[in-house]
Coordinates of C-alpha atoms in Angstrom, one line a residue:
M6 CA -0.1 -78.9 -54.8
Q7 CA 3.4 -78.4 -57.9
I8 CA 2.5 -78.6 -61.6
R9 CA 5.0 -80.8 -62.5
Q10 CA 6.2 -79.7 -66.5
S11 CA 7.1 -82.9 -67.9
S12 CA 4.1 -84.1 -66.7
L13 CA 2.1 -81.1 -68.1
V14 CA 4.4 -81.9 -71.5
R15 CA 3.3 -85.5 -71.7
A16 CA -0.2 -85.3 -71.0
S17 CA -0.8 -82.4 -73.3
G18 CA 1.2 -84.7 -76.3
A19 CA -1.0 -87.8 -75.8
A20 CA -4.4 -85.4 -75.6
L21 CA -3.0 -83.9 -78.4
A22 CA -2.6 -87.5 -80.4
A23 CA -6.2 -87.9 -78.8
A24 CA -7.5 -85.1 -80.2
V25 CA -7.0 -85.3 -83.7
D26 CA -9.3 -87.9 -84.1
G27 CA -8.8 -90.3 -87.3
R28 CA -7.1 -87.4 -89.8
A29 CA -3.8 -87.4 -88.4
P30 CA -2.2 -90.7 -90.4
R31 CA -1.2 -93.0 -87.4
V32 CA 2.5 -92.4 -87.6
L33 CA 2.3 -88.2 -87.2
R34 CA 0.5 -89.6 -83.9
A35 CA 3.1 -91.9 -82.3
V36 CA 5.6 -89.0 -83.9
L37 CA 3.8 -86.3 -81.5
L38 CA 4.2 -88.9 -79.0
A39 CA 7.0 -89.6 -79.6
G40 CA 7.9 -85.7 -80.2
S41 CA 6.3 -85.1 -76.8
D42 CA 8.2 -87.7 -74.4
L43 CA 11.5 -87.4 -75.6
A44 CA 10.3 -83.0 -74.4
A45 CA 9.2 -84.4 -71.2
R46 CA 12.2 -86.4 -70.7
R47 CA 15.2 -83.2 -71.2
I48 CA 12.2 -81.4 -68.4
D49 CA 12.9 -83.9 -66.2
P50 CA 13.0 -87.8 -67.4
V51 CA 11.3 -89.0 -63.7
G52 CA 7.7 -90.3 -64.9
L53 CA 5.6 -92.5 -66.9
Q54 CA 7.8 -94.9 -69.1
P55 CA 6.8 -98.5 -70.0
L56 CA 10.4 -100.4 -71.8
A57 CA 13.0 -98.7 -72.1
I58 CA 16.1 -100.6 -72.8
S59 CA 19.4 -100.3 -71.0
P60 CA 22.0 -101.9 -73.2
S61 CA 26.0 -101.8 -71.6
A62 CA 28.7 -99.6 -72.5
D63 CA 30.4 -102.8 -74.6
I64 CA 27.6 -101.5 -77.6
E65 CA 29.7 -98.1 -78.5
L66 CA 32.3 -100.1 -78.7
L67 CA 30.6 -102.1 -81.4
V68 CA 28.3 -100.3 -83.5
S69 CA 29.0 -96.8 -82.2
V70 CA 25.3 -95.5 -80.5
K71 CA 26.0 -93.8 -77.4
P72 CA 23.2 -96.8 -74.4
D73 CA 21.7 -93.8 -73.6
V74 CA 21.0 -93.2 -77.6
V75 CA 19.3 -96.4 -77.0
T76 CA 17.5 -96.2 -73.7
T77 CA 16.1 -92.6 -75.1
A78 CA 14.5 -94.3 -78.0
T79 CA 13.2 -97.3 -76.8
G80 CA 11.3 -95.7 -74.5
A81 CA 9.9 -93.0 -76.4
A82 CA 9.0 -95.5 -79.0
S83 CA 7.4 -97.8 -77.1
W84 CA 5.2 -94.2 -75.2
A85 CA 4.2 -94.1 -78.3
A86 CA 3.0 -97.2 -79.4
L87 CA 1.4 -97.9 -75.2
N88 CA -0.8 -94.2 -76.0
L89 CA -1.6 -95.4 -80.2
L90 CA -3.6 -98.4 -78.3
V91 CA -5.0 -96.6 -75.8
D92 CA -6.1 -94.3 -78.0
A93 CA -7.7 -97.3 -80.1
G94 CA -9.4 -98.1 -78.1
L95 CA -10.8 -94.9 -76.8
R96 CA -12.0 -94.9 -80.3
R97 CA -14.5 -98.4 -80.0
T98 CA -16.1 -95.7 -77.7
R99 CA -17.5 -93.9 -79.9
L100 CA -16.4 -91.0 -77.6
L101 CA -16.1 -87.3 -79.5
A102 CA -12.4 -85.8 -80.2
L103 CA -12.3 -83.7 -77.5
L104 CA -13.7 -85.5 -74.9
R105 CA -11.2 -88.7 -75.2
A106 CA -8.0 -86.0 -75.3
A107 CA -9.4 -84.7 -71.8
V108 CA -9.7 -88.0 -70.3
V109 CA -6.3 -89.6 -72.8
G110 CA -4.6 -85.9 -71.4
A111 CA -6.1 -86.4 -67.0
T112 CA -5.3 -89.8 -67.2
V113 CA -1.2 -89.3 -68.2
Y114 CA -1.2 -86.3 -66.3
A115 CA -2.2 -87.7 -63.0
A116 CA 0.4 -91.2 -64.2
D117 CA 2.7 -89.7 -64.7
V118 CA 2.8 -87.2 -61.4
A119 CA 2.1 -90.9 -59.4
V120 CA 5.1 -92.5 -60.2
S121 CA 7.5 -89.7 -60.1
Q122 CA 6.1 -89.2 -56.7
A123 CA 7.0 -93.6 -55.9
Q124 CA 10.2 -92.8 -57.3
P125 CA 12.8 -93.6 -54.3
P126 CA 14.6 -89.8 -54.0
G127 CA 18.8 -90.4 -55.2
L128 CA 17.7 -92.9 -57.7
V129 CA 20.4 -92.1 -60.9
D130 CA 18.5 -91.6 -63.7
P131 CA 20.4 -94.4 -65.8
T132 CA 20.3 -92.1 -69.4
S133 CA 22.4 -89.2 -67.4
D134 CA 26.0 -88.8 -67.7

């Protein structure tokens, strides 16, 4: 089995955010999660993405923002929000921080690999030119 670097980056970010326990503010964990998603998308855009808004190319004429920036930003924000919700739910189980991080990291990695393998070959990423 080949290790997917982008899946590993996403899983590491999610595990790290889960491992910091209550010592770090939620905003810091959200930035860590969004950053790991952005880094993973730079490596390989195929993978988990809960929600991404892809506006038409006309938005560039209206607000001078490229559509791929909007898609990437909404994807990273939704990734961070989803992981913060999952983390909040797991914190109520009273699992140790390291055990919680291992569970989150392994689950994210397995899900990301499954999504990337399920995507049909030749499907073009809307954020690439």
